XYZ file of C-alpha atoms in Angstrom:
675
model
C 78.420 118.215 97.987
C 81.542 120.151 97.833
C 83.937 119.332 100.527
C 85.356 122.580 102.011
C 89.107 121.506 102.394
C 91.291 121.787 105.262
C 94.907 123.162 105.515
C 96.062 119.517 106.238
C 100.180 120.380 105.680
C 101.047 122.840 108.500
C 104.267 121.808 110.177
C 105.949 122.925 113.050
C 109.660 122.099 112.506
C 111.153 121.021 115.713
C 114.635 119.356 114.886
C 115.559 117.381 118.122
C 118.244 114.988 118.381
C 116.760 111.610 119.701
C 117.754 108.008 119.591
C 116.200 106.133 116.742
C 113.373 103.842 118.069
C 111.847 100.846 116.627
C 108.717 101.290 114.173
C 105.819 100.660 116.020
C 102.990 98.298 114.010
C 100.058 96.078 115.170
C 98.338 92.521 114.634
C 98.217 91.512 110.986
C 94.751 91.921 109.119
C 93.863 90.599 105.811
C 93.124 92.985 102.822
C 90.489 93.256 100.107
C 89.393 95.843 97.538
C 86.208 97.729 98.537
C 83.275 96.345 96.709
C 82.671 98.635 93.719
C 78.877 99.720 93.745
C 76.622 100.927 91.185
C 75.534 104.806 91.739
C 71.795 105.800 92.393
C 70.232 109.110 92.086
C 68.197 110.424 94.912
C 64.537 110.177 95.259
C 62.227 112.399 97.472
C 60.740 109.242 98.937
C 62.517 108.482 102.318
C 64.117 104.814 102.913
C 62.186 102.429 104.814
C 63.319 101.308 108.223
C 65.961 98.854 107.809
C 67.436 95.892 109.820
C 69.772 97.129 112.602
C 73.305 96.498 111.672
C 75.549 94.578 113.920
C 78.531 96.102 115.515
C 81.816 95.116 113.842
C 85.375 95.378 114.645
C 86.312 96.881 111.179
C 83.281 98.394 109.346
C 84.801 98.161 106.117
C 85.262 94.174 106.306
C 82.990 92.582 103.848
C 80.863 95.673 102.932
C 80.469 97.757 100.115
C 80.811 101.653 100.250
C 78.792 104.232 99.136
C 79.591 106.004 95.914
C 78.420 109.615 95.817
C 76.557 110.192 92.594
C 77.522 113.836 92.517
C 81.118 113.111 92.431
C 80.784 110.209 90.432
C 78.993 112.445 87.673
C 81.766 114.984 88.005
C 84.599 112.278 87.465
C 82.756 110.558 84.688
C 82.393 113.849 82.681
C 86.341 114.177 82.702
C 88.529 112.323 79.814
C 89.253 109.160 81.370
C 87.454 109.982 84.450
C 85.002 106.724 83.923
C 88.106 104.670 85.032
C 87.959 105.859 88.413
C 84.097 107.244 88.787
C 82.859 104.226 90.407
C 85.381 104.669 93.437
C 83.718 105.619 96.957
C 84.146 108.770 98.361
C 83.176 110.812 101.491
C 80.364 113.295 101.728
C 81.252 116.501 103.515
C 79.149 118.304 106.174
C 80.991 121.502 106.064
C 78.307 123.932 106.780
C 75.049 123.600 108.277
C 73.112 124.290 105.239
C 74.722 120.911 103.923
C 72.772 118.977 106.264
C 69.608 119.934 104.444
C 71.273 120.362 100.941
C 72.078 123.311 99.116
C 71.432 124.293 95.253
C 72.165 121.309 93.158
C 73.625 119.225 95.931
C 71.770 116.511 98.074
C 71.354 116.939 101.659
C 72.537 113.926 104.289
C 68.957 112.255 103.970
C 69.237 112.268 100.314
C 72.681 110.677 100.491
C 71.729 108.001 103.244
C 68.479 107.121 101.141
C 70.779 106.695 98.209
C 73.181 104.368 100.303
C 70.208 102.240 101.560
C 69.382 101.710 97.796
C 72.918 100.783 96.705
C 73.368 98.559 99.968
C 70.303 96.355 98.635
C 70.314 94.896 101.837
C 74.288 93.971 102.257
C 76.757 95.191 104.746
C 77.483 98.685 103.417
C 79.601 101.665 104.490
C 78.878 105.430 104.065
C 81.446 107.914 104.828
C 80.769 111.486 106.291
C 83.121 114.249 106.825
C 81.713 116.312 110.078
C 83.588 119.647 109.547
C 82.251 122.843 111.050
C 83.889 123.670 114.296
C 83.718 127.344 115.690
C 86.725 129.221 114.281
C 87.564 126.143 111.946
C 90.998 125.841 110.322
C 92.491 128.323 112.553
C 96.086 128.364 110.948
C 94.591 128.679 107.213
C 92.421 130.903 105.461
C 91.322 128.763 102.467
C 88.555 126.733 104.352
C 87.611 128.990 107.146
C 84.237 128.008 108.211
C 80.945 130.013 109.090
C 80.802 129.995 112.556
C 83.142 132.361 114.880
C 85.377 131.116 117.516
C 82.799 131.548 120.461
C 79.910 129.912 118.728
C 80.036 126.712 120.385
C 76.230 126.649 121.141
C 75.415 126.930 117.288
C 77.694 124.328 116.484
C 75.931 122.003 119.028
C 72.419 122.856 118.576
C 72.436 123.659 114.381
C 75.170 121.154 113.421
C 75.625 118.288 115.466
C 72.258 117.663 116.920
C 70.562 117.584 113.693
C 73.055 115.475 111.909
C 72.781 113.068 114.997
C 69.166 113.062 114.658
C 69.227 112.184 111.016
C 71.699 109.530 111.587
C 69.538 108.037 114.387
C 66.710 107.513 112.118
C 65.545 103.876 111.828
C 65.632 104.241 108.190
C 69.440 103.908 107.945
C 70.078 101.383 111.000
C 71.230 99.005 108.554
C 74.235 101.235 107.372
C 77.698 101.362 108.838
C 78.026 105.111 109.019
C 81.805 106.153 109.145
C 82.499 109.582 110.431
C 85.875 111.820 110.056
C 85.702 113.863 112.863
C 86.627 117.707 112.622
C 89.874 117.487 110.432
C 92.829 119.805 111.292
C 91.485 120.918 114.914
C 93.202 119.212 117.568
C 96.722 119.055 115.581
C 96.532 122.765 115.173
C 96.350 123.340 118.846
C 99.662 121.144 118.974
C 101.490 123.083 116.307
C 100.196 126.546 115.872
C 99.164 127.570 119.164
C 100.546 128.553 122.551
C 103.627 130.554 121.707
C 105.150 128.210 119.043
C 107.086 129.868 116.141
C 104.153 129.085 113.793
C 101.198 130.056 116.073
C 98.548 132.108 114.906
C 96.279 134.365 116.993
C 93.027 132.364 115.725
C 94.546 129.074 117.001
C 95.661 130.735 120.545
C 92.199 131.738 120.858
C 90.759 128.467 120.262
C 93.424 126.797 122.669
C 92.537 129.388 125.136
C 88.750 128.851 124.904
C 88.627 125.395 124.563
C 85.961 125.104 122.009
C 87.986 122.599 119.724
C 88.438 120.186 122.498
C 84.949 120.828 123.821
C 83.346 120.769 120.305
C 84.951 117.514 119.158
C 83.927 115.756 122.548
C 80.458 116.918 122.114
C 80.283 115.648 118.479
C 81.954 112.296 119.740
C 79.359 111.647 122.341
C 76.369 112.748 120.443
C 77.393 110.744 117.199
C 78.954 107.864 119.251
C 75.531 107.372 120.969
C 73.976 106.268 117.620
C 74.986 102.407 117.658
C 75.756 101.970 113.967
C 78.227 105.302 113.673
C 82.029 104.688 113.805
C 83.980 107.864 114.726
C 87.393 108.295 113.583
C 89.068 111.309 114.588
C 91.548 113.103 112.502
C 95.309 112.696 113.234
C 97.321 115.075 110.803
C 99.833 113.264 108.815
C 103.376 112.291 109.405
C 104.891 115.765 107.989
C 103.077 117.656 110.443
C 103.087 115.403 113.788
C 105.839 112.823 113.007
C 108.293 114.904 115.279
C 108.734 113.503 119.101
C 107.859 117.131 120.069
C 104.572 116.789 118.217
C 103.393 113.228 118.319
C 103.095 112.644 122.077
C 101.256 116.141 122.765
C 99.011 115.440 119.916
C 97.848 112.086 121.209
C 97.159 113.667 124.439
C 95.186 116.536 123.046
C 93.129 113.928 121.367
C 92.605 111.730 124.446
C 91.768 115.120 126.150
C 88.934 115.793 123.436
C 87.512 112.110 123.489
C 86.978 112.366 127.054
C 85.638 115.951 127.064
C 81.906 117.291 126.905
C 80.355 113.965 128.227
C 82.378 111.796 125.762
C 84.512 108.686 126.702
C 87.289 107.037 124.521
C 84.673 104.348 123.663
C 83.065 106.635 121.105
C 86.416 106.590 119.052
C 86.516 103.629 116.884
C 89.666 104.761 115.347
C 91.813 107.514 113.605
C 92.382 108.754 110.016
C 95.734 110.233 108.700
C 96.521 112.074 105.687
C 92.986 113.430 105.322
C 92.864 115.523 102.043
C 96.782 115.510 102.183
C 99.513 114.448 99.921
C 101.917 112.553 102.193
C 103.329 109.222 100.271
C 101.667 105.909 101.652
C 104.960 104.245 101.396
C 108.347 105.543 100.354
C 109.639 102.570 98.446
C 113.350 103.353 97.922
C 114.648 104.564 101.366
C 113.406 104.099 105.305
C 113.920 106.012 108.358
C 116.656 103.726 109.462
C 118.855 104.233 106.502
C 122.087 106.273 106.474
C 124.659 107.331 103.895
C 128.153 107.490 104.959
C 127.379 107.122 108.352
C 124.625 110.075 108.327
C 121.006 109.160 109.165
C 118.473 110.164 106.407
C 116.635 112.160 109.444
C 119.428 114.542 109.289
C 118.237 115.093 105.414
C 116.756 118.424 104.799
C 113.692 116.591 103.680
C 113.101 114.324 106.588
C 114.301 117.034 109.003
C 114.404 114.727 112.046
C 111.096 113.280 111.677
C 110.750 109.880 112.980
C 108.725 109.074 109.553
C 109.108 108.975 106.065
C 105.533 107.843 105.008
C 102.099 107.881 106.144
C 101.826 104.106 106.700
C 104.724 103.643 109.158
C 103.247 106.874 110.810
C 99.864 105.488 111.219
C 100.952 102.434 112.398
C 102.937 104.036 115.336
C 100.211 106.609 115.983
C 97.979 103.662 116.737
C 100.474 102.143 119.257
C 100.861 105.608 120.807
C 97.110 106.141 121.121
C 96.645 102.761 122.631
C 99.314 103.444 125.237
C 97.505 106.769 125.868
C 94.418 104.877 126.955
C 92.286 104.307 123.764
C 90.864 100.644 123.110
C 93.643 98.251 122.040
C 91.279 97.462 119.139
C 91.163 101.080 117.573
C 91.762 101.177 113.994
C 93.485 103.530 111.520
C 92.175 104.946 107.868
C 94.461 106.328 105.535
C 93.270 109.010 102.956
C 95.144 107.633 99.847
C 93.037 109.800 97.263
C 95.744 112.155 96.338
C 99.148 110.668 97.419
C 100.038 108.379 94.552
C 102.815 110.503 92.946
C 102.958 108.544 89.885
C 103.738 109.613 86.412
C 106.973 110.401 84.328
C 108.737 111.933 87.244
C 108.199 109.088 89.641
C 111.781 107.807 90.783
C 112.491 104.027 89.766
C 115.236 103.515 92.487
C 117.177 105.002 95.448
C 118.747 108.345 95.080
C 122.683 108.793 94.510
C 124.590 107.900 97.719
C 126.881 110.954 97.249
C 125.116 112.882 100.379
C 122.234 111.982 102.421
C 120.363 114.793 100.691
C 121.017 113.461 97.187
C 119.908 109.999 98.359
C 116.730 111.046 99.807
C 115.661 113.741 97.068
C 116.524 111.236 94.411
C 114.532 108.450 95.798
C 111.508 109.866 97.460
C 108.110 109.519 95.537
C 106.684 112.693 97.326
C 108.100 115.425 95.026
C 106.571 118.578 96.942
C 108.924 121.311 97.687
C 108.077 120.600 101.338
C 105.788 118.273 103.269
C 104.194 121.419 104.724
C 102.583 121.946 101.267
C 98.904 121.343 101.275
C 97.082 123.297 98.393
C 96.165 121.721 95.093
C 99.677 120.230 94.450
C 101.338 120.032 91.262
C 102.549 116.657 90.007
C 100.383 114.679 92.584
C 98.255 111.654 91.588
C 95.476 109.179 92.590
C 96.644 107.076 95.328
C 95.801 103.279 96.044
C 92.284 102.746 95.537
C 90.124 102.316 98.534
C 90.666 98.808 100.125
C 89.707 97.224 103.242
C 92.555 95.975 105.636
C 95.486 96.302 103.353
C 98.238 96.407 106.120
C 98.413 95.701 109.956
C 96.486 97.824 112.066
C 94.758 99.754 109.086
C 91.070 99.437 108.545
C 91.024 100.789 105.097
C 92.509 102.863 102.636
C 89.934 105.465 101.722
C 89.219 108.535 99.474
C 87.735 110.872 101.760
C 88.762 114.064 99.955
C 87.015 113.496 96.667
C 89.658 113.771 93.843
C 89.003 116.973 91.761
C 87.731 119.173 94.452
C 89.887 122.206 94.918
C 91.675 122.591 98.237
C 91.263 126.539 97.839
C 91.528 129.255 95.414
C 94.478 130.527 93.601
C 93.424 134.308 94.154
C 90.647 135.976 96.304
C 86.998 134.931 95.069
C 84.252 136.602 96.898
C 82.038 134.038 98.457
C 79.025 133.550 101.065
C 80.668 130.220 102.604
C 83.313 131.766 105.171
C 86.258 130.950 102.604
C 89.036 133.340 102.661
C 91.946 133.525 100.358
C 95.406 131.762 101.659
C 98.592 132.230 99.968
C 99.289 128.870 100.177
C 96.948 128.279 97.192
C 98.751 130.865 95.260
C 101.528 129.096 92.883
C 103.706 132.300 92.930
C 103.847 132.326 96.813
C 107.343 131.570 98.239
C 106.128 130.298 101.693
C 106.232 130.923 105.444
C 107.471 129.318 108.506
C 105.103 126.294 108.268
C 106.514 125.208 105.026
C 110.286 126.519 105.673
C 109.697 129.269 103.114
C 109.366 127.197 100.036
C 107.414 127.872 97.023
C 103.848 126.708 97.720
C 103.728 124.046 94.777
C 99.864 124.869 93.981
C 98.342 124.629 90.660
C 97.281 127.960 88.899
C 93.341 128.755 88.490
C 92.195 127.086 91.182
C 88.364 127.724 92.419
C 87.054 128.082 95.881
C 87.907 125.045 98.228
C 85.413 122.161 97.451
C 84.585 123.605 93.934
C 85.383 121.184 91.096
C 88.752 121.738 89.675
C 89.126 120.047 86.219
C 92.883 120.578 85.652
C 93.444 119.253 89.249
C 91.668 116.216 88.263
C 93.502 115.612 85.288
C 96.776 115.961 86.997
C 95.745 113.362 89.363
C 94.508 110.884 86.737
C 97.619 111.469 84.732
C 100.140 110.692 87.610
C 98.092 108.186 89.394
C 99.983 105.330 91.228
C 98.766 102.599 90.724
C 98.400 104.017 87.309
C 95.145 104.589 85.512
C 96.138 102.845 82.226
C 96.325 104.940 79.048
C 97.524 108.102 80.484
C 94.104 109.331 81.434
C 91.956 107.122 78.886
C 91.091 104.554 81.722
C 91.359 101.025 81.920
C 88.084 99.209 82.705
C 88.634 95.782 81.814
C 88.884 93.379 84.840
C 91.216 90.474 85.256
C 90.215 87.005 84.195
C 88.403 85.073 87.246
C 90.745 83.030 89.433
C 90.259 79.289 88.406
C 91.105 76.198 89.756
C 90.716 77.110 93.323
C 91.623 74.116 95.744
C 92.837 73.086 99.157
C 96.413 71.939 99.544
C 96.313 71.313 103.108
C 93.990 71.256 106.260
C 94.424 71.122 110.047
C 91.849 71.429 112.703
C 92.384 75.277 112.818
C 93.953 76.073 109.107
C 93.159 75.768 105.402
C 95.776 76.378 102.858
C 94.386 77.236 99.308
C 95.905 77.515 95.935
C 94.508 78.600 92.689
C 95.498 79.263 89.163
C 96.838 82.662 88.048
C 94.486 85.360 86.455
C 95.405 87.161 83.151
C 94.842 90.974 82.597
C 96.177 93.534 80.157
C 97.663 95.729 82.853
C 99.071 93.319 85.312
C 97.638 91.683 88.148
C 98.512 93.177 91.493
C 97.152 90.598 93.892
C 94.266 88.462 95.139
C 91.685 88.749 97.828
C 90.300 85.695 99.746
C 87.011 85.553 101.090
C 85.709 82.940 103.772
C 81.997 82.760 103.896
C 81.454 85.995 101.877
C 83.707 87.975 104.084
C 87.068 89.189 103.308
C 89.737 87.487 105.300
C 93.124 88.401 103.667
C 95.089 88.896 100.599
C 98.432 88.013 98.560
C 100.402 90.474 96.606
C 101.682 90.149 92.945
C 100.521 88.117 89.843
C 102.046 84.950 91.425
C 100.488 85.305 94.648
C 98.268 82.384 94.298
C 98.614 80.492 97.566
C 97.097 81.594 101.148
C 96.705 79.779 104.171
C 93.692 80.726 106.380
C 94.061 80.351 110.327
C 92.091 80.602 113.474
C 89.293 78.023 112.469
C 87.452 75.755 114.391
C 87.728 71.991 113.896
C 85.296 69.815 111.946
C 83.638 72.888 110.494
C 82.759 73.627 106.784
C 84.040 76.937 105.280
C 83.182 78.327 101.877
C 85.976 80.127 99.845
C 86.287 82.065 96.915
C 89.019 84.252 95.494
C 88.965 87.780 93.487
C 91.816 89.302 91.347
C 92.641 92.982 91.111
C 94.758 94.671 88.848
C 96.787 97.778 88.527
C 93.962 100.053 87.273
C 91.796 99.194 90.263
C 89.612 96.717 88.537
C 88.351 93.738 90.396
C 87.562 90.235 88.521
C 84.469 88.303 89.391
C 84.738 85.829 92.156
C 86.043 82.342 91.453
C 84.047 79.364 91.703
C 83.419 78.708 95.390
C 85.241 75.753 97.223
C 84.084 74.281 100.414
C 86.522 72.762 103.053
C 86.093 71.171 106.194
C 88.672 71.375 108.665
C 90.049 68.405 110.334
C 88.961 67.030 113.670
C 90.350 68.251 116.931
C 92.452 65.929 118.757
C 90.371 66.232 122.042
C 91.458 66.075 125.717
C 92.724 69.480 125.876
C 95.900 69.201 123.629
C 98.197 72.120 123.084
C 99.842 73.303 120.091
C 100.156 76.430 117.392
C 101.281 77.254 113.832
C 103.315 80.432 112.805
C 102.471 81.684 109.356
C 105.025 84.234 108.109
C 104.326 86.858 105.402
C 106.593 89.504 103.980
C 104.719 92.948 103.823
C 107.513 94.853 101.910
C 111.021 94.169 100.685
C 113.181 96.931 99.180
C 116.364 94.837 98.423
C 118.454 95.543 101.616
C 115.768 95.015 104.073
C 112.211 94.237 104.704
C 109.297 93.978 106.880
C 107.376 90.751 107.755
C 104.343 89.567 109.721
C 103.860 86.646 111.698
C 100.469 85.032 112.655
C 100.448 82.605 115.814
C 97.330 80.535 115.802
C 96.433 78.216 118.549
C 95.655 75.054 116.861
C 95.234 72.863 120.133
C 91.919 72.143 121.980
C 93.077 73.939 125.152
C 93.628 77.445 126.024
C 97.189 78.870 125.981
C 98.628 81.145 128.425
C 101.938 81.540 126.414
C 103.429 81.117 122.953
C 107.271 80.818 121.490
C 108.222 80.815 117.890
C 111.621 79.918 116.736
C 113.462 79.745 113.426
C 117.000 79.814 111.771
C 117.719 82.391 109.050
C 119.223 80.440 106.144
C 120.882 83.717 104.745
C 122.388 86.891 106.262
C 118.955 88.321 107.800
C 119.118 89.957 110.971
C 115.994 91.433 112.802
C 116.489 95.236 113.783
C 113.287 95.702 115.574
C 110.209 93.807 116.650
C 106.751 94.909 117.927
C 104.082 92.670 119.708
C 106.342 89.962 121.041
C 109.645 89.659 122.880
C 112.953 88.997 120.770
C 115.939 86.883 121.517
C 118.479 86.171 118.530
C 121.948 84.730 118.505
C 123.399 84.632 115.199
C 120.819 83.338 112.661
C 118.847 81.493 115.288
C 115.933 83.655 116.224
C 113.131 83.109 119.534
C 110.165 85.312 119.775
C 107.897 85.104 122.822
C 104.578 86.676 123.581
C 104.399 90.025 124.845
C 102.485 90.566 128.181
C 99.034 91.310 126.680
C 98.935 88.961 123.793
C 99.858 85.421 125.267
C 96.415 84.349 126.157
C 95.022 82.371 123.158
C 91.856 80.629 123.090
C 91.512 77.285 121.268
C 91.626 78.313 117.671
C 92.502 82.057 118.296
C 94.949 84.122 116.601
C 97.518 86.702 117.325
C 100.313 88.375 115.386
C 103.712 89.858 115.718
C 105.885 91.733 113.182
C 109.598 92.931 112.581
C 111.744 94.780 110.618
C 115.210 93.362 109.139
C 118.283 93.926 107.278
C 120.009 91.691 104.733
C 122.301 91.331 101.959
C 121.845 88.470 99.092
C 118.787 86.338 99.291
C 115.846 86.544 101.371
C 114.552 82.792 101.427
C 111.492 82.626 104.128
C 112.373 80.643 106.930
C 110.777 77.427 108.322
C 108.986 78.521 111.738
C 108.252 76.374 114.703
C 105.651 76.984 117.470
C 104.776 75.960 120.687
C 102.336 76.858 123.437
C 102.176 76.358 127.286
């Protein structure tokens, strides 16, 4: 099913001077590659009723994910495309006709029946994009929809109600159905309506009549009533909403929609950022806290006073902002990494020259667009991180919501019956508008209508993939060797420390995923990441562990031989105590981000915890989240925040921090106490 792409990159430029604030983040989670699944063709026979799926915190955890056979066939038909054709992508419901299917494309039931067969009785996610609001995509033309600005009644009765009825069919009760709800709509009300410099008449209309807010609220309420549906609401991207003047109002509008038309915030399982967009996941060679000759990178033309330089930092900050605004503290984030790899020969290999702040940022940034407001069929873009579960704190998964190779919009006007117009931002000769600060559009030539297969774009994405697809598009499909020698190196009542022998691979191992009793619980990074400590366990309990290696081409090894480990007996008598496990998430040579997991290893509940350490080098914590920091020289003390001090026996929480250093960055030895 083709996906009618949204505008995704519109930006309201609001350079406002503000004090730098700490990067927000959340409690640490493990990471695992999403399990590859063989595709299956559609059948006219409906699926049989399946066992209802238990509600879970992260729907992707321990689950396979649906591979759309239509997209997989398109990808596999491209030279080198077979290397990625097995990746899961979302199914787009972008018009009423898509529910029952159109010529050559499955309907919703066809995809769900396929998903039941692919699941084969195991936990399984199917990803849907719900995208047909009245007056859709009010600030662009390429993916305008079929419903006029006032047709909220048709949206409810002809679009949302039929979708909800299909999803509620008992045949699909065993699936975990993840919905991406109405991309672009609510962010447009913040930046492109209400008298702003980038306002459009259509967006002004949609803000005035309330049909975006009420339409999203109705969709959340109706879909959220289905027990196995997990709603994730679109939250733009950092190059759109990362300014102080945009982020707070955006969260407020999302909260307004989540409590409109009979909905409550309980219907929002999470948020998704960078949907169908190109913003880099992580900028490795500069951070928002860097400066050049005393000038902050925020003053560079590229950053332009934004608070964020990449999607990961934006997503983590957005999550904290949403929780503060009244959303569930357990709310999760998804990041669309389908087209934000920015690899290939032009990818920088280090920071830019420090002759000026602009040369430093422009020379080191991996995102090579002319401007962050550019969103249509971008030249030089590449496939990003392959879909995987819980890769970073607060992130439920990296996902491919926009199927790579499906056009964002036509390079010139093409008559059609789908309501899709011609947007000059898809024309490579266009010199821009206020929403991209009058830069060239950066679009590829020769593009078809939004959602149609665009072979040249797919080849561009394959060539510039990061992590790379080996062989310049020929594809590497050889998995790493199976990890061997899995063993326990230490156990306590609440932790098991594991080690194993490194795997070999022709393109390089990028890390390992650890499974406990068949469910992914964490990961390590790099070929040498062959140790892992699993925490939050129950005393005197047997746990079964396996390990899977993954490589730079996105392949996963077979699981290691299983190892069963029994934790030590508890000390009894309501004892207290805790452990603190330290992990560096990223290190760029002059600074790093780290996470610390605190586990109550006693047999009594704790109300407070404290972690202390002394740096062995020049490290200094610059900002910290989910805890209270006190530091004096190399000595650091972190105590619990008001909301995460209470820990049941065996329970865990986490805090994180950013720090700078010069010279070495040896991990400290942590001490932990509870009371």
